[in-house]
Amino acid sequence: PHMVFNPARMHPLDLLAVRLDPFLTHSPYLQPPALAQAVQAAHTKEPSREFLASVLPGLKAYYRYLSRTRDRAGDGLLEIVHSFESGKDRSREYDEVYGRRLGLGIRVVPMWLLVARQRSLGWDMERIFRSKVFRVKDLLFNCVYVQNLRALARLLVALHQEQAADFFSQKAQITEASILAKMYDAQTGLFYSLDGRRDADRVL
């Protein structure tokens, strides 16, 4: 998860804030999905087929879960439901999603109001996505996703699981193609995250 809480070492204000979370022991949010690269780094430093065999089932399940629950449009681009999930919590690119036009800017209050709203929805992902309050196809998140799908494929090849490796390699190709086609702006020569709240990708 995004965070596992340790009440013994938390600031009193943080102890109050986590009461807004749906779960009292951990945050329900994601982080950029770099788990496969972490496993690859560990295996590179100390190669172990036994280690890979023990963790790859969980890794495959994790990336299948991301594809199943967060690729809402079927274009390979994953959506995040809070800026906490991006790894760039207070990035100005989310100003408009949080309500810049209402004068709120990107401050702590709207971020925690969103947590409270999602908690009120029972942390039901279908209800959260239907609420359309925060749905972003984040550029960094999806680039990390592509890199890790390819890292996972390499790990699977190391264990001679070529069919599974091909599956995740194809997923990476689909997402990369969507990044290039949808997130690149030729006028500025830059890539941008997309606002998916109205089921129509719009550059942030």
mmCIF file of C-alpha atoms in Angstrom:
data_model
loop_
_atom_site.group_PDB
_atom_site.id
_atom_site.type_symbol
_atom_site.label_atom_id
_atom_site.label_comp_id
_atom_site.label_asym_id
_atom_site.label_seq_id
_atom_site.Cartn_x
_atom_site.Cartn_y
_atom_site.Cartn_z
ATOM 1 C CA PRO A 1 0.000 0.000 0.000
ATOM 2 C CA HIS A 2 0.802 3.699 -0.163
ATOM 3 C CA MET A 3 1.590 3.781 3.605
ATOM 4 C CA VAL A 4 1.531 1.452 6.607
ATOM 5 C CA PHE A 5 0.825 3.425 9.777
ATOM 6 C CA ASN A 6 3.025 3.198 12.874
ATOM 7 C CA PRO A 7 1.057 5.028 15.617
ATOM 8 C CA ALA A 8 3.990 4.824 18.038
ATOM 9 C CA ARG A 9 6.076 7.167 15.869
ATOM 10 C CA MET A 10 3.438 9.356 14.219
ATOM 11 C CA HIS A 11 2.899 13.060 14.814
ATOM 12 C CA PRO A 12 -0.353 13.827 16.691
ATOM 13 C CA LEU A 13 -1.733 15.703 13.661
ATOM 14 C CA ASP A 14 -1.060 12.655 11.480
ATOM 15 C CA LEU A 15 -2.867 10.474 13.993
ATOM 16 C CA LEU A 16 -5.904 12.710 13.576
ATOM 17 C CA ALA A 17 -5.621 12.800 9.793
ATOM 18 C CA VAL A 18 -5.514 9.031 9.341
ATOM 19 C CA ARG A 19 -8.940 8.792 10.938
ATOM 20 C CA LEU A 20 -10.217 9.960 7.547
ATOM 21 C CA ASP A 21 -8.696 6.915 5.866
ATOM 22 C CA PRO A 22 -10.996 3.970 5.181
ATOM 23 C CA PHE A 23 -8.549 1.699 7.022
ATOM 24 C CA LEU A 24 -6.886 2.504 10.336
ATOM 25 C CA THR A 25 -3.767 0.383 9.764
ATOM 26 C CA HIS A 26 -2.787 1.487 6.267
ATOM 27 C CA SER A 27 -3.571 3.868 3.455
ATOM 28 C CA PRO A 28 -5.799 2.433 0.703
ATOM 29 C CA TYR A 29 -3.942 4.257 -2.056
ATOM 30 C CA LEU A 30 -1.342 3.105 -4.557
ATOM 31 C CA GLN A 31 2.075 4.496 -5.372
ATOM 32 C CA PRO A 32 3.803 4.470 -8.771
ATOM 33 C CA PRO A 33 4.051 0.718 -9.470
ATOM 34 C CA ALA A 34 7.822 0.209 -9.180
ATOM 35 C CA LEU A 35 7.673 -3.171 -7.447
ATOM 36 C CA ALA A 36 8.997 -5.218 -10.384
ATOM 37 C CA GLN A 37 12.061 -2.991 -10.699
ATOM 38 C CA ALA A 38 12.697 -3.405 -6.975
ATOM 39 C CA VAL A 39 12.594 -7.194 -7.361
ATOM 40 C CA GLN A 40 14.842 -6.962 -10.420
ATOM 41 C CA ALA A 41 17.369 -4.873 -8.447
ATOM 42 C CA ALA A 42 17.397 -7.396 -5.600
ATOM 43 C CA HIS A 43 17.820 -10.294 -8.019
ATOM 44 C CA THR A 44 20.619 -8.503 -9.892
ATOM 45 C CA LYS A 45 22.546 -7.887 -6.673
ATOM 46 C CA GLU A 46 22.077 -11.438 -5.395
ATOM 47 C CA PRO A 47 20.693 -13.767 -8.088
ATOM 48 C CA SER A 48 18.337 -16.406 -6.741
ATOM 49 C CA ARG A 49 15.904 -18.473 -8.757
ATOM 50 C CA GLU A 50 14.233 -19.529 -5.506
ATOM 51 C CA PHE A 51 13.625 -15.882 -4.608
ATOM 52 C CA LEU A 52 12.157 -15.154 -8.041
ATOM 53 C CA ALA A 53 9.950 -18.235 -7.940
ATOM 54 C CA SER A 54 8.598 -17.172 -4.560
ATOM 55 C CA VAL A 55 7.728 -13.577 -5.498
ATOM 56 C CA LEU A 56 6.716 -13.755 -9.169
ATOM 57 C CA PRO A 57 3.184 -15.109 -8.549
ATOM 58 C CA GLY A 58 2.451 -12.081 -6.373
ATOM 59 C CA LEU A 59 4.074 -9.702 -8.863
ATOM 60 C CA LYS A 60 2.005 -11.054 -11.731
ATOM 61 C CA ALA A 61 -1.174 -10.767 -9.667
ATOM 62 C CA TYR A 62 -0.306 -7.169 -8.713
ATOM 63 C CA TYR A 63 0.196 -5.950 -12.289
ATOM 64 C CA ARG A 64 -2.866 -7.850 -13.505
ATOM 65 C CA TYR A 65 -4.820 -6.138 -10.722
ATOM 66 C CA LEU A 66 -3.629 -2.715 -11.874
ATOM 67 C CA SER A 67 -4.621 -3.475 -15.446
ATOM 68 C CA ARG A 68 -8.019 -4.849 -14.408
ATOM 69 C CA THR A 69 -9.045 -2.092 -11.996
ATOM 70 C CA ARG A 70 -7.292 1.072 -13.200
ATOM 71 C CA ASP A 71 -7.319 0.811 -17.016
ATOM 72 C CA ARG A 72 -10.850 2.172 -17.236
ATOM 73 C CA ALA A 73 -10.801 3.073 -20.938
ATOM 74 C CA GLY A 74 -9.028 -0.045 -22.166
ATOM 75 C CA ASP A 75 -6.240 2.036 -23.718
ATOM 76 C CA GLY A 76 -3.535 0.740 -21.357
ATOM 77 C CA LEU A 77 -3.337 4.004 -19.396
ATOM 78 C CA LEU A 78 -3.935 3.573 -15.678
ATOM 79 C CA GLU A 79 -5.978 6.122 -13.729
ATOM 80 C CA ILE A 80 -5.220 7.394 -10.254
ATOM 81 C CA VAL A 81 -7.966 8.546 -7.885
ATOM 82 C CA HIS A 82 -5.903 10.870 -5.668
ATOM 83 C CA SER A 83 -2.728 12.878 -6.095
ATOM 84 C CA PHE A 84 -1.297 10.835 -3.199
ATOM 85 C CA GLU A 85 -1.019 7.956 -5.694
ATOM 86 C CA SER A 86 1.161 9.879 -8.140
ATOM 87 C CA GLY A 87 4.228 10.261 -5.943
ATOM 88 C CA LYS A 88 3.896 14.045 -6.590
ATOM 89 C CA ASP A 89 1.223 14.799 -3.999
ATOM 90 C CA ARG A 90 1.078 18.591 -4.349
ATOM 91 C CA SER A 91 2.104 19.014 -7.962
ATOM 92 C CA ARG A 92 0.530 22.072 -9.561
ATOM 93 C CA GLU A 93 -0.667 19.945 -12.474
ATOM 94 C CA TYR A 94 -3.568 18.845 -10.236
ATOM 95 C CA ASP A 95 -4.738 22.386 -9.423
ATOM 96 C CA GLU A 96 -7.706 22.307 -11.737
ATOM 97 C CA VAL A 97 -8.814 18.832 -10.646
ATOM 98 C CA TYR A 98 -8.841 19.984 -7.019
ATOM 99 C CA GLY A 99 -10.740 23.167 -7.882
ATOM 100 C CA ARG A 100 -8.390 25.963 -8.797
ATOM 101 C CA ARG A 101 -11.303 27.881 -10.276
ATOM 102 C CA LEU A 102 -12.886 27.872 -6.812
ATOM 103 C CA GLY A 103 -9.771 29.458 -5.383
ATOM 104 C CA LEU A 104 -8.723 26.365 -3.475
ATOM 105 C CA GLY A 105 -5.437 25.810 -5.227
ATOM 106 C CA ILE A 106 -3.448 22.698 -4.381
ATOM 107 C CA ARG A 107 -3.377 22.784 -0.605
ATOM 108 C CA VAL A 108 -3.836 20.225 2.120
ATOM 109 C CA VAL A 109 -7.553 20.874 2.710
ATOM 110 C CA PRO A 110 -8.899 19.754 -0.701
ATOM 111 C CA MET A 111 -6.640 16.714 -0.626
ATOM 112 C CA TRP A 112 -8.087 15.538 2.696
ATOM 113 C CA LEU A 113 -11.622 16.463 1.640
ATOM 114 C CA LEU A 114 -11.129 14.038 -1.225
ATOM 115 C CA VAL A 115 -9.985 11.323 1.197
ATOM 116 C CA ALA A 116 -13.118 11.921 3.277
ATOM 117 C CA ARG A 117 -15.320 11.805 0.167
ATOM 118 C CA GLN A 118 -13.828 8.494 -0.932
ATOM 119 C CA ARG A 119 -14.194 7.096 2.557
ATOM 120 C CA SER A 120 -17.894 8.058 2.467
ATOM 121 C CA LEU A 121 -18.179 5.934 -0.681
ATOM 122 C CA GLY A 122 -17.011 2.900 1.303
ATOM 123 C CA TRP A 123 -13.736 2.791 -0.633
ATOM 124 C CA ASP A 124 -15.708 1.095 -3.421
ATOM 125 C CA MET A 125 -13.604 1.661 -6.539
ATOM 126 C CA GLU A 126 -16.587 1.502 -8.892
ATOM 127 C CA ARG A 127 -18.394 4.200 -6.908
ATOM 128 C CA ILE A 128 -15.217 6.275 -6.680
ATOM 129 C CA PHE A 129 -14.707 6.198 -10.431
ATOM 130 C CA ARG A 130 -18.378 6.935 -11.100
ATOM 131 C CA SER A 131 -18.186 9.984 -8.810
ATOM 132 C CA LYS A 132 -15.707 11.531 -11.290
ATOM 133 C CA VAL A 133 -14.220 13.766 -8.587
ATOM 134 C CA PHE A 134 -10.592 12.833 -9.277
ATOM 135 C CA ARG A 135 -9.680 10.670 -12.266
ATOM 136 C CA VAL A 136 -6.256 11.343 -13.744
ATOM 137 C CA LYS A 137 -4.141 9.400 -16.204
ATOM 138 C CA ASP A 138 -0.870 10.465 -14.658
ATOM 139 C CA LEU A 139 2.173 10.638 -16.916
ATOM 140 C CA LEU A 140 4.780 9.599 -14.336
ATOM 141 C CA PHE A 141 2.597 6.798 -12.975
ATOM 142 C CA ASN A 142 2.091 5.316 -16.450
ATOM 143 C CA CYS A 143 5.754 5.657 -17.464
ATOM 144 C CA VAL A 144 6.749 3.770 -14.312
ATOM 145 C CA TYR A 145 4.064 1.190 -15.147
ATOM 146 C CA VAL A 146 5.575 0.580 -18.610
ATOM 147 C CA GLN A 147 9.102 0.258 -17.221
ATOM 148 C CA ASN A 148 7.934 -2.251 -14.646
ATOM 149 C CA LEU A 149 5.875 -4.331 -17.034
ATOM 150 C CA ARG A 150 9.075 -4.771 -19.034
ATOM 151 C CA ALA A 151 11.085 -5.523 -15.896
ATOM 152 C CA LEU A 152 8.503 -8.155 -14.970
ATOM 153 C CA ALA A 153 8.729 -9.673 -18.442
ATOM 154 C CA ARG A 154 12.524 -9.984 -18.093
ATOM 155 C CA LEU A 155 12.142 -11.679 -14.723
ATOM 156 C CA LEU A 156 9.659 -14.130 -16.202
ATOM 157 C CA VAL A 157 12.041 -14.968 -19.045
ATOM 158 C CA ALA A 158 14.694 -15.738 -16.421
ATOM 159 C CA LEU A 159 12.364 -18.451 -15.107
ATOM 160 C CA HIS A 160 11.473 -19.629 -18.633
ATOM 161 C CA GLN A 161 7.900 -18.346 -18.383
ATOM 162 C CA GLU A 162 7.916 -16.988 -21.933
ATOM 163 C CA GLN A 163 4.153 -16.997 -22.427
ATOM 164 C CA ALA A 164 3.577 -14.841 -19.338
ATOM 165 C CA ALA A 165 6.515 -12.630 -20.352
ATOM 166 C CA ASP A 166 4.914 -12.031 -23.761
ATOM 167 C CA PHE A 167 1.639 -11.073 -22.073
ATOM 168 C CA PHE A 168 3.218 -8.351 -19.944
ATOM 169 C CA SER A 169 5.446 -7.159 -22.806
ATOM 170 C CA GLN A 170 2.338 -6.637 -24.920
ATOM 171 C CA LYS A 171 0.715 -4.708 -22.069
ATOM 172 C CA ALA A 172 3.787 -2.448 -21.982
ATOM 173 C CA GLN A 173 3.598 -1.841 -25.728
ATOM 174 C CA ILE A 174 -0.082 -0.863 -25.532
ATOM 175 C CA THR A 175 0.504 1.599 -22.704
ATOM 176 C CA GLU A 176 3.588 3.101 -24.346
ATOM 177 C CA ALA A 177 1.667 3.593 -27.603
ATOM 178 C CA SER A 178 -1.104 5.406 -25.704
ATOM 179 C CA ILE A 179 1.419 7.628 -23.912
ATOM 180 C CA LEU A 180 2.913 8.653 -27.245
ATOM 181 C CA ALA A 181 -0.460 9.108 -28.949
ATOM 182 C CA LYS A 182 -2.456 10.794 -26.184
ATOM 183 C CA MET A 183 -0.056 12.481 -23.783
ATOM 184 C CA TYR A 184 2.298 14.195 -26.217
ATOM 185 C CA ASP A 185 1.533 17.761 -27.262
ATOM 186 C CA ALA A 186 3.240 18.665 -30.534
ATOM 187 C CA GLN A 187 2.814 22.402 -29.981
ATOM 188 C CA THR A 188 4.870 22.469 -26.783
ATOM 189 C CA GLY A 189 6.951 19.364 -27.457
ATOM 190 C CA LEU A 190 6.066 18.057 -23.992
ATOM 191 C CA PHE A 191 4.130 15.185 -22.456
ATOM 192 C CA TYR A 192 1.213 15.841 -20.074
ATOM 193 C CA SER A 193 -1.047 13.973 -17.674
ATOM 194 C CA LEU A 194 -4.697 13.675 -18.712
ATOM 195 C CA ASP A 195 -7.907 14.609 -16.913
ATOM 196 C CA GLY A 196 -10.263 11.635 -17.297
ATOM 197 C CA ARG A 197 -13.141 12.847 -15.118
ATOM 198 C CA ARG A 198 -15.602 13.224 -17.984
ATOM 199 C CA ASP A 199 -14.536 10.090 -19.857
ATOM 200 C CA ALA A 200 -12.782 12.346 -22.360
ATOM 201 C CA ASP A 201 -9.015 12.705 -22.022
ATOM 202 C CA ARG A 202 -8.042 16.346 -21.648
ATOM 203 C CA VAL A 203 -4.523 17.652 -21.089
ATOM 204 C CA LEU A 204 -3.858 18.995 -17.582
#
